[in-house]
Each structure stands twice: as structure tokens, then as C-alpha cells.
PDB file of C-alpha atoms in Angstrom:
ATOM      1  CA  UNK N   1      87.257  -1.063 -47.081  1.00 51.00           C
ATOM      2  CA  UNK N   2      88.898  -3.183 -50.035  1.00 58.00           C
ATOM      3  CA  UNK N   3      90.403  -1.238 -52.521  1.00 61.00           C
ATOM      4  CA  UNK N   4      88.285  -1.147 -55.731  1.00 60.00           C
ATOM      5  CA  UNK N   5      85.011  -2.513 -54.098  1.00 61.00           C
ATOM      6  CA  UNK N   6      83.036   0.732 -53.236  1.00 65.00           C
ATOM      7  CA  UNK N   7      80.971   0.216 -56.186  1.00 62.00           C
ATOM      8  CA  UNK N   8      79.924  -3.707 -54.585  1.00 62.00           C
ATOM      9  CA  UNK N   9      79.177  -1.668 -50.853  1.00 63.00           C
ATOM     10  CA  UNK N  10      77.321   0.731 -51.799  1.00 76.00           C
ATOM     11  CA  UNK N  11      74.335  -1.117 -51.893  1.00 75.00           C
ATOM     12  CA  UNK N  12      71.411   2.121 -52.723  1.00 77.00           C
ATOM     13  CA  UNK N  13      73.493   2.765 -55.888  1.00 77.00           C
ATOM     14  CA  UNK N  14      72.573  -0.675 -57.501  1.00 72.00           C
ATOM     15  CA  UNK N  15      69.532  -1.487 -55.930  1.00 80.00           C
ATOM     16  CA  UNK N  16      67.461   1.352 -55.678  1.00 82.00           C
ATOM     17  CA  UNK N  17      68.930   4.342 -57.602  1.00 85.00           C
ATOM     18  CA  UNK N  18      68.900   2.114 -61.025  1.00 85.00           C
ATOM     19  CA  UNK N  19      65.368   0.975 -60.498  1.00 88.00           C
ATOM     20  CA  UNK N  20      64.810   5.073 -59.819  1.00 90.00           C
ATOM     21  CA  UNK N  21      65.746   5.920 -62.743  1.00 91.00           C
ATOM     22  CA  UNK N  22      64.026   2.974 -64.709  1.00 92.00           C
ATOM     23  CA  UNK N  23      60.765   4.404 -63.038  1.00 94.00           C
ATOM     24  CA  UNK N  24      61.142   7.536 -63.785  1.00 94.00           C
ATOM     25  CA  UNK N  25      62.165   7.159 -67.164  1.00 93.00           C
ATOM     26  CA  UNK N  26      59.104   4.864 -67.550  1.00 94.00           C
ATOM     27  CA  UNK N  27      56.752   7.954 -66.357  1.00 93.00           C
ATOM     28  CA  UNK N  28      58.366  10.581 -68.495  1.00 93.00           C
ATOM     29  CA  UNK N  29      57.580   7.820 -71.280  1.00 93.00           C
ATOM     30  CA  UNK N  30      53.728   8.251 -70.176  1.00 91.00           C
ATOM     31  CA  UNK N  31      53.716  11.552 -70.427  1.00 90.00           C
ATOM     32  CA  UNK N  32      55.551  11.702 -74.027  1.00 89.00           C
ATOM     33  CA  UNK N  33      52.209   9.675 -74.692  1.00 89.00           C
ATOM     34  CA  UNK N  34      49.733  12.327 -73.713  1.00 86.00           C
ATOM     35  CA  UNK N  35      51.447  14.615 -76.017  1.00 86.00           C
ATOM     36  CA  UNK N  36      53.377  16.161 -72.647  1.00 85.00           C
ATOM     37  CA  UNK N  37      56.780  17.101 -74.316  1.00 85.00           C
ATOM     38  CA  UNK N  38      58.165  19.674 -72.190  1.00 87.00           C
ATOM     39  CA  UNK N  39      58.010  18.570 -68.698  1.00 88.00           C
ATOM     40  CA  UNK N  40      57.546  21.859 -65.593  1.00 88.00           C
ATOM     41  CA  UNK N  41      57.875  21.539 -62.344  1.00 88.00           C
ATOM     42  CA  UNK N  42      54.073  20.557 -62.517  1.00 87.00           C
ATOM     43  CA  UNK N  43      54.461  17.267 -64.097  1.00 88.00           C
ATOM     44  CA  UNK N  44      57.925  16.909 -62.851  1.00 91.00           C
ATOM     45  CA  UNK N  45      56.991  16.188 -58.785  1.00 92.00           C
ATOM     46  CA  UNK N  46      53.894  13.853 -59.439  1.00 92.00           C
ATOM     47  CA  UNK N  47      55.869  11.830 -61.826  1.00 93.00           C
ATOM     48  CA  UNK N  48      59.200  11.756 -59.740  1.00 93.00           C
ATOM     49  CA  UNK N  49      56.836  11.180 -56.296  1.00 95.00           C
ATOM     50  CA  UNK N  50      55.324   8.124 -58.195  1.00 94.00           C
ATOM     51  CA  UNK N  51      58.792   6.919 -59.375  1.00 94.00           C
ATOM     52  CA  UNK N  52      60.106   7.340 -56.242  1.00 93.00           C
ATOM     53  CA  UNK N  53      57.676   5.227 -54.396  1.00 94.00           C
ATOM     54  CA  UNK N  54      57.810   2.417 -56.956  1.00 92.00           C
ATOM     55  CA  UNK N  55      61.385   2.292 -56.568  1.00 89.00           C
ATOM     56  CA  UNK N  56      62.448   2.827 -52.570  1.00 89.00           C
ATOM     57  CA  UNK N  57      60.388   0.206 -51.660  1.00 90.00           C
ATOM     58  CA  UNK N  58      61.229  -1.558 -47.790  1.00 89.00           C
ATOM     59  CA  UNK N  59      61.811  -4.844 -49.241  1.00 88.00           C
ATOM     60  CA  UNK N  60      63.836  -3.161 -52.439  1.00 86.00           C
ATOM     61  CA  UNK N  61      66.085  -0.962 -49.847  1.00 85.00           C
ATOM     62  CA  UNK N  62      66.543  -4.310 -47.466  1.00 85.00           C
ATOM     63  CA  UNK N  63      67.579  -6.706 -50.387  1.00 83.00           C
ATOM     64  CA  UNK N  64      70.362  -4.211 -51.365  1.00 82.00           C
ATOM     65  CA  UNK N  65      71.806  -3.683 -48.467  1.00 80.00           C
ATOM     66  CA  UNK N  66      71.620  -7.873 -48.175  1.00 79.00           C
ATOM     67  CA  UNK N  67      73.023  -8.432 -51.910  1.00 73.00           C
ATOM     68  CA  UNK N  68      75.962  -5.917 -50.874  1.00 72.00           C
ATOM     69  CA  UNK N  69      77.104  -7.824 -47.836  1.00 71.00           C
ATOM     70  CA  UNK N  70      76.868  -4.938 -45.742  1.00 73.00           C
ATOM     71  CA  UNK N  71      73.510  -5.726 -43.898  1.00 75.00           C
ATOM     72  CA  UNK N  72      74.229  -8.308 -41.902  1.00 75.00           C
ATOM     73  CA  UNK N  73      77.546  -7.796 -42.078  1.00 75.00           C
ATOM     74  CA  UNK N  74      78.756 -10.560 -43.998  1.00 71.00           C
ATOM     75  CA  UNK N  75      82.293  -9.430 -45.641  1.00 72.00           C
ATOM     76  CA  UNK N  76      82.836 -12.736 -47.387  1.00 74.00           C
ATOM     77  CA  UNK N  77      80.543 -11.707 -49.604  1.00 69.00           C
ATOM     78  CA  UNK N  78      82.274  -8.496 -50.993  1.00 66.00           C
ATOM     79  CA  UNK N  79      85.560 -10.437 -50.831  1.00 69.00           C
ATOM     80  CA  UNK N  80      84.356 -13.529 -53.061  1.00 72.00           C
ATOM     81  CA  UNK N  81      83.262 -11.063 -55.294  1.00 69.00           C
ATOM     82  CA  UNK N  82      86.518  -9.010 -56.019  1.00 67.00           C
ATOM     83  CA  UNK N  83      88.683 -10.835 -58.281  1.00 66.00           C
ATOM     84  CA  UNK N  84      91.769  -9.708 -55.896  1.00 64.00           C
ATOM     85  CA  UNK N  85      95.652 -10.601 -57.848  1.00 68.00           C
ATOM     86  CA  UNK N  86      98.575  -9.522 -56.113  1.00 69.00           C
ATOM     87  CA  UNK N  87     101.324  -8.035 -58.379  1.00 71.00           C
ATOM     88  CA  UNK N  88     104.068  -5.853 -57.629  1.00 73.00           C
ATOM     89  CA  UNK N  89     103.477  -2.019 -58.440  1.00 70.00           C
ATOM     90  CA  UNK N  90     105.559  -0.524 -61.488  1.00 69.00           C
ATOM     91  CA  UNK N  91     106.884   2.567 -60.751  1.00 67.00           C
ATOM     92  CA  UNK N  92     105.185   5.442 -62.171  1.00 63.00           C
ATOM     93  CA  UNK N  93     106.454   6.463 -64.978  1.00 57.00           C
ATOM     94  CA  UNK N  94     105.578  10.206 -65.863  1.00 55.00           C
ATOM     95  CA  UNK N  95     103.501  10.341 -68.583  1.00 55.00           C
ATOM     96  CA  UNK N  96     104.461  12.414 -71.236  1.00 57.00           C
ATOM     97  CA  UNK N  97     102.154  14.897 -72.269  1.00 58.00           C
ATOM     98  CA  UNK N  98     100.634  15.203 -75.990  1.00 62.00           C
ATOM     99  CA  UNK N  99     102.144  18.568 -77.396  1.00 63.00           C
ATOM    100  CA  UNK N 100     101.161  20.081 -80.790  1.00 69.00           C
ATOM    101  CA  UNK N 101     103.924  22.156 -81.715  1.00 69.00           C
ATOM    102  CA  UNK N 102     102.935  26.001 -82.710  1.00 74.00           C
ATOM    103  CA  UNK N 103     103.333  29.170 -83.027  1.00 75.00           C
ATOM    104  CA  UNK N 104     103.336  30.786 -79.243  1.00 74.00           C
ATOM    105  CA  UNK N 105     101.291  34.313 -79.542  1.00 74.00           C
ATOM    106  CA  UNK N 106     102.099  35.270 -76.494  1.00 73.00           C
ATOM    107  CA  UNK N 107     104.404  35.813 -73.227  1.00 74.00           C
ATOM    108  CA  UNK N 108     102.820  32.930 -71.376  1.00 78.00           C
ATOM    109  CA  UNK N 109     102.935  30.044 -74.704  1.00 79.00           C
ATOM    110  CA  UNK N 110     106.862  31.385 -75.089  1.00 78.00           C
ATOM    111  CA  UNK N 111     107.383  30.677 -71.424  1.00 77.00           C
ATOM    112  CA  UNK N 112     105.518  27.441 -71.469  1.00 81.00           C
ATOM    113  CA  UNK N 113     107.424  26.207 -74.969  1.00 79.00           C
ATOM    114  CA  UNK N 114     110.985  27.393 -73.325  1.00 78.00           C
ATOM    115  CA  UNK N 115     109.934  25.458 -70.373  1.00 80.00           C
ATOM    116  CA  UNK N 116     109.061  22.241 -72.386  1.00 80.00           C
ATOM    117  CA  UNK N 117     112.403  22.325 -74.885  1.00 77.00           C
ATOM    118  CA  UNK N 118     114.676  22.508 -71.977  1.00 74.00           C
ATOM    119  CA  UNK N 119     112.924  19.721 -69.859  1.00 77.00           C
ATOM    120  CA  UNK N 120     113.083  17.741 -73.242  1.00 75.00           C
ATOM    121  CA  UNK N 121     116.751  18.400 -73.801  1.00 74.00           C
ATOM    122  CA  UNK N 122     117.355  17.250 -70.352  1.00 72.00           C
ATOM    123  CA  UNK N 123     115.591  13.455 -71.003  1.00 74.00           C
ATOM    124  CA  UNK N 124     116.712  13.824 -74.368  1.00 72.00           C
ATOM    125  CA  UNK N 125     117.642  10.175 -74.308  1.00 70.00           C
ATOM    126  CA  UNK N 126     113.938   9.404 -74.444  1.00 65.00           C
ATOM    127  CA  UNK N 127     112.838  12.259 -77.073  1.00 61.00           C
ATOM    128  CA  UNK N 128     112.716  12.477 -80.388  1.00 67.00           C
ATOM    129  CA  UNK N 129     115.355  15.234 -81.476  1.00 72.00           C
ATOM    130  CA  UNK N 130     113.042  15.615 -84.632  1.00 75.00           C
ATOM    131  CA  UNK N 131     110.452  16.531 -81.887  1.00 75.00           C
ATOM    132  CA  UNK N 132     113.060  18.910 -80.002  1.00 73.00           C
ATOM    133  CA  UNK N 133     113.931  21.095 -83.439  1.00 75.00           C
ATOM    134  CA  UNK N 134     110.608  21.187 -84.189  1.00 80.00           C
ATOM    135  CA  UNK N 135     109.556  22.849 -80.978  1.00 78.00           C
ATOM    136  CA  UNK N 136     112.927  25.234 -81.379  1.00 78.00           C
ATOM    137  CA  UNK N 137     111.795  26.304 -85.009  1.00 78.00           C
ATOM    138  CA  UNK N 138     108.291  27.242 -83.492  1.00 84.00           C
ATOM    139  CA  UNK N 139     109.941  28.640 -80.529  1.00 79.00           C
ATOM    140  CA  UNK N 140     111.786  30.717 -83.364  1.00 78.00           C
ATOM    141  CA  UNK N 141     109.342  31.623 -85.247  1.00 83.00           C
ATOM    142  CA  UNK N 142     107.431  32.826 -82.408  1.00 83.00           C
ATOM    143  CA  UNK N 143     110.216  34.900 -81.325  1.00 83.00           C
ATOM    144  CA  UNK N 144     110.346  36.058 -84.959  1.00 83.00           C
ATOM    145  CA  UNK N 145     107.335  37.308 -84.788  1.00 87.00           C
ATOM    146  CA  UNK N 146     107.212  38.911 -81.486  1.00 86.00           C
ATOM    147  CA  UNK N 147     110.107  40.909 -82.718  1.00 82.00           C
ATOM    148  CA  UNK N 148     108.811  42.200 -86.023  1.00 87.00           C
ATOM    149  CA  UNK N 149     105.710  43.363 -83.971  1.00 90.00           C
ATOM    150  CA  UNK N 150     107.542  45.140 -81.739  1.00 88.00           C
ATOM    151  CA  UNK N 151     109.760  46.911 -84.800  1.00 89.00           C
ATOM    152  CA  UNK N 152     106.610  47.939 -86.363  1.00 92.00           C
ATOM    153  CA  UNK N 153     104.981  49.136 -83.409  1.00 93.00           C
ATOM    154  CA  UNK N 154     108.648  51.211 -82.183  1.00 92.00           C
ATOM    155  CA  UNK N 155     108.597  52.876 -86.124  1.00 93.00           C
ATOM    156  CA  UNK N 156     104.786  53.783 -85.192  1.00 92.00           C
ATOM    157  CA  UNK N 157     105.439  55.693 -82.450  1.00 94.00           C
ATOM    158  CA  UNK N 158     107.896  57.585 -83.955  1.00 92.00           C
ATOM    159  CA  UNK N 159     106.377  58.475 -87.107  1.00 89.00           C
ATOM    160  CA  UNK N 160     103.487  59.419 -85.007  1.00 89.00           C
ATOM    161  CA  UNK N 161     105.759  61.569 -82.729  1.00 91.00           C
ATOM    162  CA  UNK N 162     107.030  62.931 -85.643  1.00 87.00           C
ATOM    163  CA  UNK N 163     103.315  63.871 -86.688  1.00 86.00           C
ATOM    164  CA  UNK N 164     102.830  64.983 -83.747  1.00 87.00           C
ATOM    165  CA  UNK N 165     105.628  67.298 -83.448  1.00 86.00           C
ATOM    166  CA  UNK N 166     104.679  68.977 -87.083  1.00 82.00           C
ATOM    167  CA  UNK N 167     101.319  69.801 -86.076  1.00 81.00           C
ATOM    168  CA  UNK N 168     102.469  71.544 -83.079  1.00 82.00           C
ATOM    169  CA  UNK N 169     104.818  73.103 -84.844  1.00 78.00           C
ATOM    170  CA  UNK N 170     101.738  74.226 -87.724  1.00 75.00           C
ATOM    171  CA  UNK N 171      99.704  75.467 -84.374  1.00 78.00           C
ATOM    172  CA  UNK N 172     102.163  77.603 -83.045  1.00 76.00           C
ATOM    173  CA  UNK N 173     103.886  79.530 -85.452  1.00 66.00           C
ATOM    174  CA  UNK N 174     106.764  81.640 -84.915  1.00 67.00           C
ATOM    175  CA  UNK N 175     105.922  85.709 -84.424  1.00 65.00           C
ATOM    176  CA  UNK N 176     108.969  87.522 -84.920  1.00 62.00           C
ATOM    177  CA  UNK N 177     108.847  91.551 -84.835  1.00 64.00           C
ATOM    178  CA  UNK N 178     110.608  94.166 -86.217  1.00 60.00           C
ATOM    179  CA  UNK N 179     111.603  96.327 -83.644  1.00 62.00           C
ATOM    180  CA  UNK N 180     110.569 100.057 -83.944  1.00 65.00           C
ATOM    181  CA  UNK N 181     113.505 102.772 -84.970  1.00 65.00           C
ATOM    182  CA  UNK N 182     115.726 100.109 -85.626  1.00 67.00           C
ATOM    183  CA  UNK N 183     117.727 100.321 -89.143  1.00 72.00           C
ATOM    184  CA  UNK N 184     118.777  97.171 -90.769  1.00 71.00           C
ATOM    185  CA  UNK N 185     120.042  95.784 -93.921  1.00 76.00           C
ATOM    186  CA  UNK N 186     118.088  93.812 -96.258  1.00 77.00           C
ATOM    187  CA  UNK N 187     120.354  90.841 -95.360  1.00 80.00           C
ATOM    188  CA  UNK N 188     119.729  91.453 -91.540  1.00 76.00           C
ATOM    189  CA  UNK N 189     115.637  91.494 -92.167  1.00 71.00           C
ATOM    190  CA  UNK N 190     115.321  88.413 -94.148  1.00 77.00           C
ATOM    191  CA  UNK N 191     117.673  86.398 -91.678  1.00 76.00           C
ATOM    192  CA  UNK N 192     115.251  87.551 -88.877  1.00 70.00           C
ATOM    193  CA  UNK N 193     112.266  86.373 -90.998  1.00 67.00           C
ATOM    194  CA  UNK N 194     113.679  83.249 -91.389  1.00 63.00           C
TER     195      UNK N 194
END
């Protein structure tokens, strides 16, 4: 098959499918006229079985297959209709994709935006280094923030351990006795109650 000519050999596309939908569209019409807005399954068959037979008519399906070339084979036909020009192929270039620069919240957008910066340093003949210390401020800031997070969230844990620690130090206090028949000096008694 030709390149760019499936649309001209497929033959049911164009000359049945279109008048199809034409069909059907002009039976849903009908119905909008008998106050039939909202169309069930009920109204849906008849009216698709009626479009159906008005479109996929023998002489309908034989004059598309004809008008494509492809019944009887006649493949003049599809080539006098492609508008064929022969040109040499430009290489590929690779496209370079749109990128908003911002703020990465996370692991993954940090990745990604370390990714892009070094790729872009690499072709940097072809970038913008405006472009390139935007990206590395973002990049920054990012990191910035990442970091701060972190701070707060390591001076949370300990002033919760802390917290911690004090109220199981509340629960539990210390029992210290006096031992029975024991003399002491008023020094030795209030270093043991301390």
C-alpha cells in the first residue's frame, strides 16, 4: 500500500460510514421533534436499524469499493489521486520539549529537573543560558526548601522526644527509702531525697 493513501482505500469509511452517520443523525433529529430528548436503548435500535439500512445499501457498498479503486482492482486510480513529490528526508531533529520552570515538590520533579539541566548543559550551544540559570535557581530553591522541611521536621522530633521523655519521667517518679535503724546526718538525708 502507498504511503499516506489508507484514507483513499478504505472505501466503507467514505462511502458508507459518512452516509451512517448522516442517517442517523437525521433520525435522532426526528425524534428531537416528538419531544424525544433523551434517547434509551428503546429508541436507540429502531432508529440506528433504520439508519443503518438507509445507509449500507448494495449499490452504496459497491460504488465505494469502485470510487476507491480497490474493487476491480484498478490501482491507477489511488495513484492519480495521491499528489506523490519525492524529496529527500531531513534528519530528525529531536524536538525539544516545552518546560515551565518551577518549583520541584518532590524526589521525582528534583530528579527529573537535575536530569533536564545537565542534558541542557551538554547542548548548551543550542540553549538559552538564561533558560539554564533559570532551571538552576528553581532547582535551588527546590532544594531550599526540601532542606528547611527536613530541619523543621528533625527539631520536631526532638522536642517531641524531649516531651516525651518528661512525661515519663512525671509517670514514674523516683521512690527512695529511708532505711530502718540507720542514723544519718541532716546533710546525708536531704542528699538522698534529692
Amino acid at each position: 500500500m502507498p504511503p499516506h493513501s489508507s484514507h483513499l482505500l478504505q472505501p466503507l469509511d467514505v462511502g458508507c460510514f459518512s452516509p451512517l452517520k448522516r442517517a442517523y443523525s437525521r433520525e435522532v433529529k426526528a425524534l428531537i421533534r416528538y419531544h424525544i430528548n433523551h434517547i434509551t436503548k428503546l429508541e436507540f435500535l429502531p432508529a440506528s436499524k433504520a439508519a443503518f439500512d438507509r445507509a449500507f445499501t448494495p449499490a452504496n457498498t459497491c460504488s465505494a469499493f469502485r470510487g476507491a479503486g480497490v474493487v476491480p482492482l484498478q490501482p491507477d486510480v489511488v495513484l492519480l489521486r495521491l499528489d506523490v513529490q519525492l524529496r529527500t528526508p531531513t534528519p530528525a531533529a529531536l524536538p525539544e520539549a516545552l518546560w515551565e520552570a518551577r518549583t520541584p515538590s518532590n524526589v521525582r520533579e528534583l530528579e527529573a529537573q537535575s536530569t533536564l539541566i545537565r542534558e541542557r548543559v551538554r547542548r548548551h550551544k543550542s540553549s538559552s543560558p538564561a533558560l539554564i540559570i533559570e532551571v538552576i535557581d528553581q532547582l535551588n530553591k527546590g532544594a531550599k526548601v526540601i532542606m528547611l522541611s527536613a530541619k523543621l521536621m528533625r527539631d520536631r522530633i526532638n522536642s517531641l522526644e524531649r516531651a516525651n521523655e518528661a512525661a515519663l519521667a512525671r509517670k514514674q517518679p523516683k521512690k527512695k527509702r529511708i532505711q530502718k535503724r540507720v542514723t544519718s546526718t541532716k546533710g546525708e538525708g536531704e542528699d538522698m531525697l534529692a
